[in-house]
mmCIF file of C-alpha atoms in Angstrom:
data_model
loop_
_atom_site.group_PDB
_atom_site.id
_atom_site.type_symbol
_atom_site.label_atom_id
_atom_site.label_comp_id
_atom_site.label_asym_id
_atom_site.label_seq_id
_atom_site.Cartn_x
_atom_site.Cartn_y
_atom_site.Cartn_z
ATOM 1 C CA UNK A 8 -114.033 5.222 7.107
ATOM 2 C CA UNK A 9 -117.552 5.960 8.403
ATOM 3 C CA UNK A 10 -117.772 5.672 11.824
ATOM 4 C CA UNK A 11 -115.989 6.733 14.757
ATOM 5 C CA UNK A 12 -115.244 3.279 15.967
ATOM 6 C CA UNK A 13 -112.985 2.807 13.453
ATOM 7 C CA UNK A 14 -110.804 5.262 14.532
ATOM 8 C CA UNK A 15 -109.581 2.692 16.967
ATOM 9 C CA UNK A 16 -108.367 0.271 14.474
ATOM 10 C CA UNK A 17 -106.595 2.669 12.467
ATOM 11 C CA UNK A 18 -103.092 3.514 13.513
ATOM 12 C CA UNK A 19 -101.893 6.679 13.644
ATOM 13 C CA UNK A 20 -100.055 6.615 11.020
ATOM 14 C CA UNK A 21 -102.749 4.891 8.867
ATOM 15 C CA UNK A 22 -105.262 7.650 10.062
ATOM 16 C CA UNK A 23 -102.302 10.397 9.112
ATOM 17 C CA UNK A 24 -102.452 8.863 5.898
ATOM 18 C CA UNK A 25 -106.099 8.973 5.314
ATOM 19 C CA UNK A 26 -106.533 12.972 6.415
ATOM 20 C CA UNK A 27 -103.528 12.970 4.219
ATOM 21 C CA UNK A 28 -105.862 11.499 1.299
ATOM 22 C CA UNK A 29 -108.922 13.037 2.035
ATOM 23 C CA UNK A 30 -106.890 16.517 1.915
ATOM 24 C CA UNK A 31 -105.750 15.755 -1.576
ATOM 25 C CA UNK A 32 -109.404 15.012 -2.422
ATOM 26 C CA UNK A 33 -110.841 17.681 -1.332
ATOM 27 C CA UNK A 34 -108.215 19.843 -2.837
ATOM 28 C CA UNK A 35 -108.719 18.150 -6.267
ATOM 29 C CA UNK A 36 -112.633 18.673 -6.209
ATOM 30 C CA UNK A 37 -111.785 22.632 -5.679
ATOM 31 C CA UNK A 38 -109.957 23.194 -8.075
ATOM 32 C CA UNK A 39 -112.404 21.040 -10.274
ATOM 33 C CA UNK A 40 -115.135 23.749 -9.277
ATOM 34 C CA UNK A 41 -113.076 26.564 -9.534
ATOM 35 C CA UNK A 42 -112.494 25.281 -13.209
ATOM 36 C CA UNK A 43 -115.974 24.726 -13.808
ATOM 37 C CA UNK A 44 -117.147 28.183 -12.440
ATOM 38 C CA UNK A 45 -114.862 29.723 -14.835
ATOM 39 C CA UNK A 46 -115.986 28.214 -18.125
ATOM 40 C CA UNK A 47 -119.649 29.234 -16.604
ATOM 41 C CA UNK A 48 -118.685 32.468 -16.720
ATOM 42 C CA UNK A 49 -116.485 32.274 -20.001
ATOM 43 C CA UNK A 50 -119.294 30.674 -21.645
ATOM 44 C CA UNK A 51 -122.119 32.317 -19.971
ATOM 45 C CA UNK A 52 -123.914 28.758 -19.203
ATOM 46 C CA UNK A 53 -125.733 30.236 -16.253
ATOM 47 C CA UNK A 54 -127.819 32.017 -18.295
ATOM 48 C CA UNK A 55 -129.079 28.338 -19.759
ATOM 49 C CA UNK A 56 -129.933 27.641 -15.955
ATOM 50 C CA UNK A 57 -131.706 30.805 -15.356
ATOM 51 C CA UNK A 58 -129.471 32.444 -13.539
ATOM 52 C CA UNK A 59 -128.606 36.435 -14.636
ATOM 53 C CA UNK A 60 -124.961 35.782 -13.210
ATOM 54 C CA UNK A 61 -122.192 33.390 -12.525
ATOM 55 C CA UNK A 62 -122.259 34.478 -8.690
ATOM 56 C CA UNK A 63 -125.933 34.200 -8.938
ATOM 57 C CA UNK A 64 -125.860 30.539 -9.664
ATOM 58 C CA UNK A 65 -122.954 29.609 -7.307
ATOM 59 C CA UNK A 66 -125.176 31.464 -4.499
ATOM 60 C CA UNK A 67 -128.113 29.234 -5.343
ATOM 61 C CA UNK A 68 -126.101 26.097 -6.162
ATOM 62 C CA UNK A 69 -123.772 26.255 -3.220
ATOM 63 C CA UNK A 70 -124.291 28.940 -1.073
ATOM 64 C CA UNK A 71 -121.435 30.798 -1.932
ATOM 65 C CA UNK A 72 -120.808 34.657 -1.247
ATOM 66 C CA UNK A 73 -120.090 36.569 -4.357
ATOM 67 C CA UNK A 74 -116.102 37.017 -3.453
ATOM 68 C CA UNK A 75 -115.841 33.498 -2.830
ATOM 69 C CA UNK A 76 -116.858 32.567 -6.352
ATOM 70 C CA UNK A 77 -114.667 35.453 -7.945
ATOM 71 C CA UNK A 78 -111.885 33.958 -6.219
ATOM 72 C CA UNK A 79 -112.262 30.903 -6.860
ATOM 73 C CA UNK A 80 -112.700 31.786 -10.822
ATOM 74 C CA UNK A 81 -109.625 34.470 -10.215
ATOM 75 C CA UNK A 82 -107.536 31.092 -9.288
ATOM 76 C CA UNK A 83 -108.580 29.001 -12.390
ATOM 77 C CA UNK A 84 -108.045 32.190 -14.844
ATOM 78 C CA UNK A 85 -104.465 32.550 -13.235
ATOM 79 C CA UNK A 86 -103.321 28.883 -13.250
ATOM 80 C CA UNK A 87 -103.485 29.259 -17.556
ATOM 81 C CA UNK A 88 -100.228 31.557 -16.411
ATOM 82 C CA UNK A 89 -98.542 29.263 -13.822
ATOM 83 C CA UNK A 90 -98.633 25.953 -14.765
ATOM 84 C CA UNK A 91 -95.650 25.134 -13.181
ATOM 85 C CA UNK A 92 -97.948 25.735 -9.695
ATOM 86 C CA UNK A 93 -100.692 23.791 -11.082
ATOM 87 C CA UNK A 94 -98.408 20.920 -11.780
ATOM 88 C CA UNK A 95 -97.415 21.577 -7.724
ATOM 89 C CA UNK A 96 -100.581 21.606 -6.510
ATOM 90 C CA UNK A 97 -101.779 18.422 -8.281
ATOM 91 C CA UNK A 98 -99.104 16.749 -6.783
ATOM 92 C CA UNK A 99 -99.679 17.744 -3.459
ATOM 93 C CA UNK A 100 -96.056 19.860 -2.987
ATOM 94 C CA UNK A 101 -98.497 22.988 -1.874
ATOM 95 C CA UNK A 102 -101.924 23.357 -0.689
ATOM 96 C CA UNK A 103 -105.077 25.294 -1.498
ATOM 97 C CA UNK A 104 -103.902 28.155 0.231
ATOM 98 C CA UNK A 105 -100.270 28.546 -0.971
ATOM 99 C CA UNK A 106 -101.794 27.932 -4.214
ATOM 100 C CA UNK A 107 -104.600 30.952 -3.857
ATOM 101 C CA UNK A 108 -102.026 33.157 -2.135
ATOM 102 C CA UNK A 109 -99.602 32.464 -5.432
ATOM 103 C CA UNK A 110 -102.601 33.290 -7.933
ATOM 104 C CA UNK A 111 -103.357 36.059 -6.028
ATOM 105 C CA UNK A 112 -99.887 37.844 -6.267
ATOM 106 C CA UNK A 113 -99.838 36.646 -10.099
#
């Protein structure tokens, strides 16, 4: 779906479903960085890339603020705990943000 004449073929329910999808992607590739940003900093790999600090290289790479990476490595760190919410998550029974807000309390 790549234009906005499409729109008009899909039906409603057919464009439901696709949000639907493109949700659960979107969700997936998160939690794929979040992962990824973790064993950065578990492993120190930004140093490789020149960077002095995880948040340093997520700055750079993607223009996130510091807190925003933390989080996002604070989630992956507390899903080793919860797997039982990972297993959720990956099958789309909660979203991003119930799954944050879980971590978070963890």
């Amino acid at each position: 779906m790549s234009g906005h004449s499409e729109s008009v073929v899909l039906s409603a329910e057919q464009l439901h479903l696709h949000a639907l999808e493109a949700h659960r992607v979107g969700n997936r590739g998160r939690l794929a960085l979040a992962q990824a940003l973790r064993i950065f900093q578990d492993r120190q790999d930004y140093l490789e890339l020149g960077f002095s600090s995880v948040a340093g290289y997520a700055d750079k790479t993607f223009g996130f603020r510091k807190s925003e990476t933390y989080g996002l490595i604070k989630v992956a760190r507390a899903l080793d705990e919860l797997p039982r919410s990972l297993e959720a998550f990956a099958a789309g029974e909660i979203c991003w943000t119930a799954l944050r807000a879980i971590t978070g309390v963890a």
